[in-house]
Structure formats: C-alpha cells, structure tokens
Amino acid sequence: MSSRVSRQVKRWIAMGVFAAVLATVFVMLGQWQLRRLDERRQSNAVVEAHRDLPVAPYQEVMTGTIGDDDQWFRVTATGTYTADQFQVRYRSLDGAYGSEAVAVLETTQGDFLLVNRGFLVRQPGYPDGVLPAPPSGEVTVTGYVRRNDRGDEGAMTPHENQVR
C-alpha cells in the first residue's frame, strides 16, 4: 500500500511542477505579447507623427543612417532610373505571395536611391516573373523613407539581381 501511495504522491508532485512550469510559460508569453504590442504602438506613433507632414526633398530627410524613428517621412526625388533593378523575393502582401521590384534612381544631385516600384504577385507553380522595365527619361517620385531590412548577410547580398 505504501508504494502505491508513494507513486500517487510522486504523480501529484509531478503534475504540480508541470502546472507551475506551464503557468510560468503562459505568463512569459503574455509579457512577450505585451512587449510586441508596445513595439507596434511605438511604430504606429512614428507613422502617425509623420503622416501629416508635408512632402520634403529627400536630401532634407535622408542625412545619415535611417533608423526606426526616421522612417515614414514622405519625400520626393527627381532623376533617371539606371539599368539596375533588384527583385526582393519571398514577400507577402494582403495574403498574396510574390516579390517586390526595386530600381536604382540616380537623382539630379548625383545620389543613388533605391525605389520600391511595387509588388508582383507570384503565380502558384511558376517562378517569379520578369521585372517590368522602369520608366525612361527624367521622373519625379514621391514615397516614404524606409530603413533597410535587417537579416542574414547571405539573404541581403544580391545574387543575379535577386535578394531575399
């Protein structure tokens, strides 16, 4: 009888430890979700703060390394597209998978800017398509400043004009 009671006590202790570990994990996951909420609110606050500002020449905003608080300013630039384009693969937008077309704009001031020209939906079962040619001649573009995506060096180094 005593070995049976001993086993039952051990089982109850194990269940108690398991419940305590599970409760700790759930509390930690809840805190993680709250941190993510705070980060999202901070990001949204930056967007809100910059939303109603007037469009500025890119040289006034892009004066150094773009950080998280430097994003979402609306800027304008005039120049011509070079022949260089990149396909940013493995992207999603509104539930669709595809890639983004990024072209190099040489401004009239002699700077080079990466311009995201849009999202290309990937057709299931087919490889990514051919990038549409950028407009020729001088263009003026207006868009939002974004910082570089962060990731694995191998994913961010262009290979055959494609990056991840």
PDB file of C-alpha atoms in Angstrom:
ATOM      1  CA  MET A   1       0.000   0.000   0.000  1.00  0.00           C
ATOM      2  CA  SER A   2       2.818   2.411   0.831  1.00  0.00           C
ATOM      3  CA  SER A   3       4.441   2.058  -2.621  1.00  0.00           C
ATOM      4  CA  ARG A   4       1.068   2.814  -4.197  1.00  0.00           C
ATOM      5  CA  VAL A   5       0.684   5.961  -2.070  1.00  0.00           C
ATOM      6  CA  SER A   6       4.286   6.901  -2.830  1.00  0.00           C
ATOM      7  CA  ARG A   7       3.652   6.625  -6.576  1.00  0.00           C
ATOM      8  CA  GLN A   8       0.492   8.665  -6.282  1.00  0.00           C
ATOM      9  CA  VAL A   9       2.306  11.366  -4.282  1.00  0.00           C
ATOM     10  CA  LYS A  10       5.064  11.488  -6.901  1.00  0.00           C
ATOM     11  CA  ARG A  11       2.440  11.778  -9.644  1.00  0.00           C
ATOM     12  CA  TRP A  12       0.725  14.673  -7.841  1.00  0.00           C
ATOM     13  CA  ILE A  13       4.057  16.419  -7.289  1.00  0.00           C
ATOM     14  CA  ALA A  14       4.955  15.946 -10.976  1.00  0.00           C
ATOM     15  CA  MET A  15       1.562  17.347 -12.017  1.00  0.00           C
ATOM     16  CA  GLY A  16       2.059  20.305  -9.656  1.00  0.00           C
ATOM     17  CA  VAL A  17       5.507  21.025 -11.103  1.00  0.00           C
ATOM     18  CA  PHE A  18       4.126  20.697 -14.635  1.00  0.00           C
ATOM     19  CA  ALA A  19       1.278  23.098 -13.823  1.00  0.00           C
ATOM     20  CA  ALA A  20       3.741  25.606 -12.307  1.00  0.00           C
ATOM     21  CA  VAL A  21       6.008  25.404 -15.372  1.00  0.00           C
ATOM     22  CA  LEU A  22       3.014  25.757 -17.687  1.00  0.00           C
ATOM     23  CA  ALA A  23       1.726  28.778 -15.741  1.00  0.00           C
ATOM     24  CA  THR A  24       5.184  30.384 -15.892  1.00  0.00           C
ATOM     25  CA  VAL A  25       5.370  29.819 -19.646  1.00  0.00           C
ATOM     26  CA  PHE A  26       1.910  31.355 -20.155  1.00  0.00           C
ATOM     27  CA  VAL A  27       2.838  34.408 -18.075  1.00  0.00           C
ATOM     28  CA  MET A  28       6.059  34.842 -20.073  1.00  0.00           C
ATOM     29  CA  LEU A  29       4.155  34.518 -23.359  1.00  0.00           C
ATOM     30  CA  GLY A  30       1.670  37.128 -22.169  1.00  0.00           C
ATOM     31  CA  GLN A  31       4.512  39.520 -21.322  1.00  0.00           C
ATOM     32  CA  TRP A  32       6.039  38.885 -24.739  1.00  0.00           C
ATOM     33  CA  GLN A  33       2.720  39.754 -26.401  1.00  0.00           C
ATOM     34  CA  LEU A  34       2.504  42.966 -24.365  1.00  0.00           C
ATOM     35  CA  ARG A  35       6.059  43.912 -25.415  1.00  0.00           C
ATOM     36  CA  ARG A  36       5.088  43.293 -29.038  1.00  0.00           C
ATOM     37  CA  LEU A  37       2.025  45.499 -28.542  1.00  0.00           C
ATOM     38  CA  ASP A  38       4.218  48.282 -27.137  1.00  0.00           C
ATOM     39  CA  GLU A  39       6.610  47.960 -30.102  1.00  0.00           C
ATOM     40  CA  ARG A  40       3.679  48.111 -32.537  1.00  0.00           C
ATOM     41  CA  ARG A  41       2.287  51.176 -30.779  1.00  0.00           C
ATOM     42  CA  GLN A  42       5.694  52.891 -30.969  1.00  0.00           C
ATOM     43  CA  SER A  43       5.940  52.057 -34.662  1.00  0.00           C
ATOM     44  CA  ASN A  44       2.409  53.324 -35.285  1.00  0.00           C
ATOM     45  CA  ALA A  45       3.188  56.519 -33.358  1.00  0.00           C
ATOM     46  CA  VAL A  46       6.088  57.223 -35.742  1.00  0.00           C
ATOM     47  CA  VAL A  47       3.788  56.716 -38.728  1.00  0.00           C
ATOM     48  CA  GLU A  48       1.119  58.963 -37.191  1.00  0.00           C
ATOM     49  CA  ALA A  49       3.650  61.688 -36.374  1.00  0.00           C
ATOM     50  CA  HIS A  50       4.989  61.758 -39.932  1.00  0.00           C
ATOM     51  CA  ARG A  51       1.689  61.228 -41.768  1.00  0.00           C
ATOM     52  CA  ASP A  52       0.554  64.849 -41.886  1.00  0.00           C
ATOM     53  CA  LEU A  53       3.955  66.416 -42.503  1.00  0.00           C
ATOM     54  CA  PRO A  54       4.482  67.971 -45.935  1.00  0.00           C
ATOM     55  CA  VAL A  55       6.461  66.140 -48.586  1.00  0.00           C
ATOM     56  CA  ALA A  56      10.132  67.139 -48.326  1.00  0.00           C
ATOM     57  CA  PRO A  57      13.086  66.811 -50.695  1.00  0.00           C
ATOM     58  CA  TYR A  58      14.898  63.572 -49.879  1.00  0.00           C
ATOM     59  CA  GLN A  59      18.150  65.428 -49.036  1.00  0.00           C
ATOM     60  CA  GLU A  60      16.443  67.084 -46.045  1.00  0.00           C
ATOM     61  CA  VAL A  61      15.378  63.768 -44.510  1.00  0.00           C
ATOM     62  CA  MET A  62      18.000  61.275 -45.639  1.00  0.00           C
ATOM     63  CA  THR A  63      21.023  62.839 -43.957  1.00  0.00           C
ATOM     64  CA  GLY A  64      22.541  59.700 -42.434  1.00  0.00           C
ATOM     65  CA  THR A  65      21.726  56.153 -41.452  1.00  0.00           C
ATOM     66  CA  ILE A  66      17.969  55.672 -41.386  1.00  0.00           C
ATOM     67  CA  GLY A  67      16.786  54.385 -38.010  1.00  0.00           C
ATOM     68  CA  ASP A  68      13.364  53.288 -36.859  1.00  0.00           C
ATOM     69  CA  ASP A  69      12.347  56.841 -35.867  1.00  0.00           C
ATOM     70  CA  ASP A  70      13.490  58.230 -39.244  1.00  0.00           C
ATOM     71  CA  GLN A  71      11.050  56.117 -41.241  1.00  0.00           C
ATOM     72  CA  TRP A  72       7.773  57.080 -42.876  1.00  0.00           C
ATOM     73  CA  PHE A  73       8.703  60.612 -43.843  1.00  0.00           C
ATOM     74  CA  ARG A  74       7.274  61.433 -47.256  1.00  0.00           C
ATOM     75  CA  VAL A  75       9.992  62.551 -49.632  1.00  0.00           C
ATOM     76  CA  THR A  76      10.373  63.404 -53.284  1.00  0.00           C
ATOM     77  CA  ALA A  77      13.277  62.926 -55.661  1.00  0.00           C
ATOM     78  CA  THR A  78      13.862  63.714 -59.324  1.00  0.00           C
ATOM     79  CA  GLY A  79      16.211  61.759 -61.556  1.00  0.00           C
ATOM     80  CA  THR A  80      16.504  58.915 -64.029  1.00  0.00           C
ATOM     81  CA  TYR A  81      16.418  55.204 -63.416  1.00  0.00           C
ATOM     82  CA  THR A  82      19.636  53.339 -64.084  1.00  0.00           C
ATOM     83  CA  ALA A  83      19.584  49.892 -65.675  1.00  0.00           C
ATOM     84  CA  ASP A  84      19.972  48.310 -62.227  1.00  0.00           C
ATOM     85  CA  GLN A  85      16.943  46.578 -60.743  1.00  0.00           C
ATOM     86  CA  PHE A  86      16.541  44.048 -57.963  1.00  0.00           C
ATOM     87  CA  GLN A  87      13.871  41.528 -57.210  1.00  0.00           C
ATOM     88  CA  VAL A  88      13.188  41.195 -53.487  1.00  0.00           C
ATOM     89  CA  ARG A  89      11.830  37.668 -53.203  1.00  0.00           C
ATOM     90  CA  TYR A  90       9.750  35.902 -50.553  1.00  0.00           C
ATOM     91  CA  ARG A  91       7.437  38.798 -49.743  1.00  0.00           C
ATOM     92  CA  SER A  92       3.733  38.810 -48.961  1.00  0.00           C
ATOM     93  CA  LEU A  93       1.029  41.439 -49.286  1.00  0.00           C
ATOM     94  CA  ASP A  94      -2.618  41.044 -48.287  1.00  0.00           C
ATOM     95  CA  GLY A  95      -2.321  37.258 -48.246  1.00  0.00           C
ATOM     96  CA  ALA A  96      -0.616  37.027 -51.654  1.00  0.00           C
ATOM     97  CA  TYR A  97       2.960  35.847 -52.111  1.00  0.00           C
ATOM     98  CA  GLY A  98       5.387  37.382 -54.550  1.00  0.00           C
ATOM     99  CA  SER A  99       8.278  39.780 -54.833  1.00  0.00           C
ATOM    100  CA  GLU A 100       8.982  43.472 -54.932  1.00  0.00           C
ATOM    101  CA  ALA A 101      10.624  45.351 -57.786  1.00  0.00           C
ATOM    102  CA  VAL A 102      13.334  47.719 -56.553  1.00  0.00           C
ATOM    103  CA  ALA A 103      15.068  50.025 -59.013  1.00  0.00           C
ATOM    104  CA  VAL A 104      18.022  52.391 -58.655  1.00  0.00           C
ATOM    105  CA  LEU A 105      17.220  56.065 -59.250  1.00  0.00           C
ATOM    106  CA  GLU A 106      20.112  58.422 -59.973  1.00  0.00           C
ATOM    107  CA  THR A 107      18.957  61.802 -58.740  1.00  0.00           C
ATOM    108  CA  THR A 108      19.693  65.102 -60.401  1.00  0.00           C
ATOM    109  CA  GLN A 109      22.032  65.750 -57.433  1.00  0.00           C
ATOM    110  CA  GLY A 110      24.068  62.648 -58.323  1.00  0.00           C
ATOM    111  CA  ASP A 111      22.846  60.456 -55.447  1.00  0.00           C
ATOM    112  CA  PHE A 112      21.573  56.919 -55.905  1.00  0.00           C
ATOM    113  CA  LEU A 113      18.310  55.893 -54.228  1.00  0.00           C
ATOM    114  CA  LEU A 114      16.606  52.516 -54.081  1.00  0.00           C
ATOM    115  CA  VAL A 115      12.975  52.911 -55.104  1.00  0.00           C
ATOM    116  CA  ASN A 116      10.458  50.171 -54.407  1.00  0.00           C
ATOM    117  CA  ARG A 117       8.365  50.190 -57.562  1.00  0.00           C
ATOM    118  CA  GLY A 118       5.716  47.768 -56.355  1.00  0.00           C
ATOM    119  CA  PHE A 119       4.619  44.252 -55.534  1.00  0.00           C
ATOM    120  CA  LEU A 120       4.483  41.471 -58.110  1.00  0.00           C
ATOM    121  CA  VAL A 121       2.118  38.608 -57.260  1.00  0.00           C
ATOM    122  CA  ARG A 122       3.686  35.178 -57.741  1.00  0.00           C
ATOM    123  CA  GLN A 123       1.546  32.743 -59.649  1.00  0.00           C
ATOM    124  CA  PRO A 124       1.358  29.340 -57.878  1.00  0.00           C
ATOM    125  CA  GLY A 125       3.571  26.761 -59.547  1.00  0.00           C
ATOM    126  CA  TYR A 126       5.519  29.333 -61.562  1.00  0.00           C
ATOM    127  CA  PRO A 127       8.846  31.020 -60.801  1.00  0.00           C
ATOM    128  CA  ASP A 128       8.984  34.731 -60.078  1.00  0.00           C
ATOM    129  CA  GLY A 129       8.280  36.749 -63.182  1.00  0.00           C
ATOM    130  CA  VAL A 130      10.335  39.230 -65.121  1.00  0.00           C
ATOM    131  CA  LEU A 131      10.586  42.695 -63.625  1.00  0.00           C
ATOM    132  CA  PRO A 132       8.850  45.421 -65.605  1.00  0.00           C
ATOM    133  CA  ALA A 133      11.234  47.989 -67.015  1.00  0.00           C
ATOM    134  CA  PRO A 134      11.350  51.288 -65.136  1.00  0.00           C
ATOM    135  CA  PRO A 135      10.226  54.410 -66.987  1.00  0.00           C
ATOM    136  CA  SER A 136      12.799  56.056 -69.200  1.00  0.00           C
ATOM    137  CA  GLY A 137      13.753  59.697 -69.028  1.00  0.00           C
ATOM    138  CA  GLU A 138      13.605  62.014 -66.059  1.00  0.00           C
ATOM    139  CA  VAL A 139      10.977  61.175 -63.420  1.00  0.00           C
ATOM    140  CA  THR A 140       9.886  62.609 -60.111  1.00  0.00           C
ATOM    141  CA  VAL A 141       8.955  60.065 -57.461  1.00  0.00           C
ATOM    142  CA  THR A 142       7.245  60.637 -54.128  1.00  0.00           C
ATOM    143  CA  GLY A 143       7.316  57.973 -51.479  1.00  0.00           C
ATOM    144  CA  TYR A 144       8.043  57.030 -47.900  1.00  0.00           C
ATOM    145  CA  VAL A 145      11.508  56.657 -46.384  1.00  0.00           C
ATOM    146  CA  ARG A 146      12.149  53.175 -45.002  1.00  0.00           C
ATOM    147  CA  ARG A 147      15.209  51.765 -43.331  1.00  0.00           C
ATOM    148  CA  ASN A 148      16.969  48.753 -44.772  1.00  0.00           C
ATOM    149  CA  ASP A 149      15.553  45.402 -43.784  1.00  0.00           C
ATOM    150  CA  ARG A 150      17.785  43.506 -41.433  1.00  0.00           C
ATOM    151  CA  GLY A 151      18.663  39.900 -41.991  1.00  0.00           C
ATOM    152  CA  ASP A 152      21.205  37.275 -42.860  1.00  0.00           C
ATOM    153  CA  GLU A 153      24.102  38.668 -44.904  1.00  0.00           C
ATOM    154  CA  GLY A 154      23.619  35.917 -47.487  1.00  0.00           C
ATOM    155  CA  ALA A 155      19.987  36.908 -47.941  1.00  0.00           C
ATOM    156  CA  MET A 156      20.798  40.599 -48.357  1.00  0.00           C
ATOM    157  CA  THR A 157      23.667  40.271 -50.823  1.00  0.00           C
ATOM    158  CA  PRO A 158      22.300  40.453 -54.377  1.00  0.00           C
ATOM    159  CA  HIS A 159      22.738  37.319 -56.469  1.00  0.00           C
ATOM    160  CA  GLU A 160      21.676  37.568 -60.108  1.00  0.00           C
ATOM    161  CA  ASN A 161      19.776  40.774 -59.193  1.00  0.00           C
ATOM    162  CA  GLN A 162      17.728  38.965 -56.548  1.00  0.00           C
ATOM    163  CA  VAL A 163      17.727  39.359 -52.782  1.00  0.00           C
ATOM    164  CA  ARG A 164      15.668  37.912 -50.002  1.00  0.00           C
TER     165      ARG A 164
END
